[in-house]
Amino acid sequence: MTLSLPDLTKNQSLVFETLSQAEAPLSAYTILDQLRSEGFRAPLQVYRALDKLLEHGLIHRLESLNAFVACRHSHKHQGTTVFVICGRCGDVDELTDQVVNDQLMQRAVERDFTVESAMVELRGCCGSCSQ
Ligand SMILES: [Zn+2]
Ligand SMILES: [Zn+2]
């Protein structure tokens, strides 16, 4: 991965690596289970690391699954993040769409609304599962 990582603590790096290698979104408890051999003991250790990684824009939280994924982009991105989530195999893809983002932000401005974060989750069936 060509990502230039901000200064991460050991715990943050471990959590980030776990998410980067995962094939599907992981819950905090799954991350904890995978990192017990690295000395993780309590959910709070995982949550603290996740909070920092979210702050750095290195990972995203999927609200509907209550799970986390590593960002697919090599640099911190802004605007609306669109997730495509397959309900059968659990595969998640991440897209950004400038047109969608601009339209959503425009609607917010019209309502005098300040957007702090924007995420769209598209749920359905991926190409390989629908074959
Ligand atoms: Zn991302
Ligand atoms: Zn699928």
Coordinates of N, CA and C and ligand atoms in Angstrom, one line a residue:
M1 N 0.9 -1.2 0.0 CA 0.0 0.0 0.0 C 0.9 1.3 0.0
T2 N 0.5 2.2 -0.8 CA 1.4 3.4 -1.0 C 1.0 4.6 -0.1
L3 N 0.1 4.2 0.8 CA -0.5 5.2 1.7 C 0.6 5.8 2.6
S4 N 0.7 7.1 2.7 CA 1.7 7.6 3.7 C 0.9 7.8 5.0
L5 N 1.3 7.0 5.9 CA 0.6 6.9 7.2 C 1.0 8.1 8.1
P6 N 0.0 8.7 8.8 CA 0.4 9.6 9.8 C 1.0 8.8 11.0
D7 N 1.5 9.5 11.9 CA 2.1 8.8 13.1 C 1.0 8.0 13.8
L8 N 1.1 6.7 13.7 CA 0.2 5.9 14.4 C 0.9 5.2 15.6
T9 N 0.1 5.0 16.6 CA 0.6 4.2 17.7 C 0.6 2.7 17.3
K10 N 1.3 1.9 18.1 CA 1.3 0.4 17.7 C -0.1 -0.1 17.6
N11 N -0.9 0.2 18.6 CA -2.3 -0.3 18.5 C -3.1 0.1 17.3
Q12 N -2.9 1.4 17.0 CA -3.6 2.0 15.8 C -3.1 1.3 14.5
S13 N -1.8 1.0 14.4 CA -1.2 0.3 13.2 C -1.8 -1.1 13.1
L14 N -1.9 -1.8 14.3 CA -2.4 -3.1 14.3 C -3.8 -3.2 13.8
V15 N -4.6 -2.3 14.3 CA -6.0 -2.3 13.9 C -6.1 -1.9 12.4
F16 N -5.3 -1.0 12.0 CA -5.4 -0.6 10.6 C -5.0 -1.7 9.7
E17 N -3.9 -2.4 10.1 CA -3.5 -3.6 9.2 C -4.5 -4.6 9.2
T18 N -5.2 -4.9 10.3 CA -6.2 -5.9 10.4 C -7.3 -5.6 9.4
L19 N -7.7 -4.3 9.4 CA -8.8 -3.9 8.5 C -8.4 -3.9 7.0
S20 N -7.1 -3.5 6.8 CA -6.6 -3.5 5.4 C -6.6 -4.9 4.8
Q21 N -6.3 -5.9 5.7 CA -6.2 -7.2 5.1 C -7.5 -8.0 5.1
A22 N -8.6 -7.4 5.7 CA -9.9 -8.1 5.8 C -10.6 -8.0 4.4
E23 N -11.3 -9.1 4.2 CA -12.0 -9.1 2.9 C -13.4 -8.5 3.0
A24 N -13.9 -8.4 4.2 CA -15.2 -7.8 4.5 C -15.1 -6.9 5.7
P25 N -16.1 -6.1 5.9 CA -16.1 -5.2 7.0 C -16.0 -6.0 8.3
L26 N -15.4 -5.4 9.3 CA -15.2 -6.1 10.6 C -15.8 -5.3 11.7
S27 N -16.4 -6.0 12.7 CA -16.9 -5.3 13.8 C -15.8 -5.1 14.8
A28 N -16.0 -4.2 15.8 CA -14.9 -3.9 16.8 C -14.6 -5.2 17.5
Y29 N -15.6 -6.1 17.8 CA -15.3 -7.3 18.5 C -14.6 -8.3 17.7
T30 N -14.8 -8.3 16.4 CA -14.0 -9.2 15.5 C -12.6 -8.8 15.5
I31 N -12.4 -7.5 15.5 CA -11.0 -6.9 15.5 C -10.3 -7.3 16.8
L32 N -11.0 -7.2 17.9 CA -10.5 -7.5 19.2 C -10.1 -9.0 19.2
D33 N -10.9 -9.9 18.7 CA -10.6 -11.3 18.7 C -9.3 -11.6 17.9
Q34 N -9.2 -10.9 16.7 CA -8.0 -11.1 15.9 C -6.8 -10.6 16.5
L35 N -6.9 -9.6 17.4 CA -5.7 -9.0 18.0 C -5.4 -9.4 19.4
R36 N -6.1 -10.4 19.9 CA -5.8 -10.9 21.3 C -4.4 -11.3 21.4
S37 N -3.9 -12.0 20.4 CA -2.5 -12.5 20.4 C -1.5 -11.4 20.4
E38 N -1.9 -10.2 20.0 CA -1.0 -9.0 20.0 C -1.1 -8.2 21.3
G39 N -1.9 -8.8 22.3 CA -2.0 -8.1 23.6 C -3.2 -7.3 23.8
F40 N -4.2 -7.3 22.8 CA -5.4 -6.5 23.1 C -6.2 -7.3 24.0
R41 N -6.8 -6.6 25.0 CA -7.6 -7.2 26.0 C -9.0 -6.7 26.1
A42 N -9.2 -5.4 25.8 CA -10.5 -4.8 26.1 C -11.0 -4.1 24.8
P43 N -12.4 -4.1 24.7 CA -12.9 -3.4 23.5 C -12.5 -1.9 23.4
L44 N -12.3 -1.3 24.6 CA -12.0 0.1 24.6 C -10.7 0.4 23.9
Q45 N -9.7 -0.6 23.9 CA -8.4 -0.4 23.2 C -8.7 -0.4 21.7
V46 N -9.6 -1.2 21.3 CA -10.0 -1.2 19.8 C -10.7 0.1 19.5
Y47 N -11.7 0.5 20.3 CA -12.5 1.7 20.0 C -11.6 2.9 20.0
R48 N -10.6 3.0 20.9 CA -9.8 4.2 20.9 C -9.0 4.3 19.6
A49 N -8.4 3.1 19.1 CA -7.7 3.1 17.9 C -8.6 3.4 16.7
L50 N -9.8 2.8 16.7 CA -10.7 3.1 15.6 C -11.1 4.6 15.5
D51 N -11.3 5.2 16.6 CA -11.6 6.6 16.7 C -10.5 7.5 16.0
K52 N -9.2 7.1 16.3 CA -8.1 7.9 15.7 C -8.0 7.6 14.2
L53 N -8.2 6.4 13.8 CA -8.1 6.0 12.4 C -9.3 6.7 11.6
L54 N -10.4 6.8 12.2 CA -11.6 7.5 11.6 C -11.2 9.0 11.4
E55 N -10.6 9.5 12.5 CA -10.2 10.9 12.5 C -9.2 11.2 11.3
H56 N -8.3 10.3 11.1 CA -7.3 10.4 10.1 C -7.8 10.1 8.7
G57 N -9.1 9.6 8.6 CA -9.6 9.3 7.3 C -9.1 8.0 6.7
L58 N -8.5 7.2 7.6 CA -7.9 6.0 7.0 C -8.9 4.8 7.0
I59 N -10.0 4.9 7.7 CA -11.0 3.9 7.7 C -12.4 4.6 7.7
H60 N -13.4 3.8 7.4 CA -14.8 4.3 7.4 C -15.6 3.4 8.3
R61 N -16.7 4.0 8.9 CA -17.6 3.2 9.6 C -18.9 3.0 8.8
L62 N -19.3 1.7 8.7 CA -20.5 1.5 7.9 C -21.6 1.4 9.0
E63 N -22.4 2.4 9.0 CA -23.5 2.5 10.0 C -24.4 1.3 10.0
S64 N -24.9 0.9 8.9 CA -25.9 -0.1 8.8 C -25.4 -1.5 9.3
L65 N -24.1 -1.7 9.2 CA -23.5 -3.0 9.6 C -22.8 -2.9 10.9
N66 N -22.7 -1.6 11.4 CA -21.9 -1.4 12.6 C -20.6 -2.0 12.5
A67 N -19.9 -1.8 11.4 CA -18.6 -2.4 11.1 C -17.7 -1.4 10.5
F68 N -16.4 -1.8 10.4 CA -15.4 -0.8 9.9 C -14.7 -1.4 8.7
V69 N -14.3 -0.5 7.7 CA -13.5 -0.9 6.6 C -12.3 0.1 6.4
A70 N -11.2 -0.5 5.9 CA -10.1 0.4 5.5 C -10.5 1.2 4.3
C71 N -10.1 2.5 4.2 CA -10.4 3.3 3.1 C -9.7 2.7 1.9
R72 N -10.4 2.7 0.7 CA -9.8 2.2 -0.5 C -9.0 3.2 -1.2
H73 N -9.0 4.4 -0.8 CA -8.3 5.5 -1.5 C -6.9 5.7 -0.9
S74 N -6.0 6.2 -1.7 CA -4.6 6.3 -1.2 C -4.4 7.7 -0.5
H75 N -5.4 8.6 -0.6 CA -5.2 9.8 0.1 C -6.6 10.1 0.8
K76 N -6.5 11.0 1.8 CA -7.7 11.4 2.5 C -8.6 12.1 1.5
H77 N -9.9 11.6 1.4 CA -10.8 12.2 0.5 C -11.9 12.9 1.2
Q78 N -12.5 13.9 0.5 CA -13.6 14.6 1.1 C -14.9 14.4 0.3
G79 N -15.9 14.8 0.8 CA -17.2 14.7 0.1 C -17.9 13.4 0.5
T80 N -18.9 13.1 -0.3 CA -19.8 11.9 0.0 C -19.0 10.6 -0.3
T81 N -19.0 9.7 0.6 CA -18.5 8.4 0.3 C -19.7 7.5 0.0
V82 N -19.6 6.8 -1.1 CA -20.7 5.8 -1.4 C -20.2 4.4 -1.3
F83 N -20.9 3.6 -0.5 CA -20.5 2.2 -0.3 C -21.5 1.3 -1.0
V84 N -21.0 0.4 -1.7 CA -21.8 -0.6 -2.4 C -21.6 -1.9 -1.6
I85 N -22.7 -2.4 -0.9 CA -22.6 -3.5 0.0 C -23.4 -4.7 -0.5
C86 N -22.7 -5.8 -0.7 CA -23.4 -7.1 -1.2 C -23.9 -7.8 0.1
G87 N -25.2 -8.0 0.1 CA -25.9 -8.7 1.2 C -25.6 -10.2 1.3
R88 N -25.1 -10.8 0.2 CA -24.9 -12.2 0.2 C -23.5 -12.6 0.6
C89 N -22.5 -12.0 -0.1 CA -21.1 -12.4 0.3 C -20.4 -11.4 1.2
G90 N -21.1 -10.2 1.4 CA -20.5 -9.3 2.4 C -19.5 -8.3 1.7
D91 N -19.3 -8.5 0.4 CA -18.3 -7.6 -0.2 C -18.7 -6.2 -0.2
V92 N -17.7 -5.3 0.0 CA -18.0 -3.9 0.1 C -17.0 -3.2 -0.8
D93 N -17.6 -2.3 -1.7 CA -16.8 -1.5 -2.5 C -17.1 0.0 -2.2
E94 N -16.1 0.8 -2.4 CA -16.2 2.2 -2.0 C -16.0 3.1 -3.3
L95 N -16.9 4.0 -3.5 CA -16.8 4.9 -4.6 C -17.0 6.4 -4.1
T96 N -16.5 7.3 -4.9 CA -16.8 8.7 -4.7 C -17.3 9.2 -6.1
D97 N -18.4 10.0 -6.0 CA -19.0 10.5 -7.2 C -19.1 12.0 -7.1
Q98 N -18.4 12.7 -7.9 CA -18.4 14.2 -7.7 C -19.8 14.8 -8.0
V99 N -20.5 14.2 -9.0 CA -21.9 14.8 -9.3 C -22.8 14.5 -8.2
V100 N -22.8 13.3 -7.6 CA -23.7 13.0 -6.5 C -23.4 13.9 -5.3
N101 N -22.1 14.0 -5.1 CA -21.6 14.9 -4.0 C -22.1 16.3 -4.1
D102 N -21.8 16.9 -5.3 CA -22.2 18.3 -5.6 C -23.7 18.5 -5.4
Q103 N -24.5 17.6 -5.9 CA -25.9 17.7 -5.8 C -26.4 17.7 -4.3
L104 N -25.8 16.7 -3.6 CA -26.2 16.6 -2.1 C -25.8 17.9 -1.4
M105 N -24.6 18.4 -1.6 CA -24.1 19.5 -0.9 C -24.9 20.8 -1.3
Q106 N -25.3 20.8 -2.6 CA -26.1 22.0 -3.0 C -27.5 22.0 -2.3
R107 N -28.1 20.8 -2.1 CA -29.4 20.7 -1.4 C -29.2 21.2 0.0
A108 N -28.1 20.8 0.6 CA -27.8 21.1 2.0 C -27.7 22.7 2.1
V109 N -26.9 23.3 1.2 CA -26.7 24.7 1.2 C -28.1 25.4 1.1
E110 N -28.9 24.9 0.2 CA -30.3 25.5 0.0 C -31.1 25.5 1.3
R111 N -30.8 24.5 2.1 CA -31.6 24.5 3.4 C -30.8 25.1 4.6
D112 N -29.7 25.8 4.2 CA -28.8 26.4 5.2 C -28.4 25.4 6.2
F113 N -28.0 24.2 5.7 CA -27.6 23.1 6.5 C -26.1 22.9 6.4
T114 N -25.3 22.7 7.5 CA -23.9 22.5 7.4 C -23.6 21.0 7.5
V115 N -23.1 20.4 6.5 CA -22.8 19.0 6.5 C -21.5 18.7 7.2
E116 N -21.5 17.7 8.1 CA -20.3 17.3 8.8 C -19.8 16.0 8.2
S117 N -20.6 15.2 7.8 CA -20.2 13.9 7.2 C -21.3 13.4 6.3
A118 N -20.9 12.7 5.3 CA -21.9 12.2 4.3 C -21.5 10.9 3.8
M119 N -22.4 9.9 3.9 CA -22.1 8.6 3.5 C -23.4 8.0 3.0
V120 N -23.3 7.3 1.8 CA -24.4 6.7 1.2 C -24.1 5.2 1.2
E121 N -25.1 4.4 1.6 CA -24.9 2.9 1.6 C -25.9 2.3 0.6
L122 N -25.3 1.7 -0.5 CA -26.2 1.0 -1.4 C -26.1 -0.5 -1.1
R123 N -27.2 -1.1 -0.8 CA -27.2 -2.5 -0.4 C -27.9 -3.3 -1.5
G124 N -27.3 -4.5 -1.8 CA -27.9 -5.3 -2.8 C -27.1 -6.5 -3.1
C125 N -26.9 -6.8 -4.3 CA -26.3 -8.1 -4.7 C -25.2 -7.8 -5.7
C126 N -23.9 -8.3 -5.5 CA -22.8 -8.0 -6.4 C -22.9 -8.8 -7.6
G127 N -22.1 -8.5 -8.6 CA -22.0 -9.2 -9.9 C -21.8 -10.7 -9.7
S128 N -20.8 -11.1 -8.9 CA -20.5 -12.5 -8.8 C -21.6 -13.3 -8.1
C129 N -22.3 -12.6 -7.2 CA -23.3 -13.4 -6.5 C -24.6 -13.5 -7.3
S130 N -24.8 -12.6 -8.3 CA -26.0 -12.6 -9.0 C -25.9 -13.6 -10.2
Q131 N -24.7 -14.1 -10.5 CA -24.6 -15.0 -11.6 C -25.2 -16.4 -11.4
Ligands
ZN1 ZN -12.4 6.2 1.7
ZN2 ZN -21.7 -10.8 -3.4

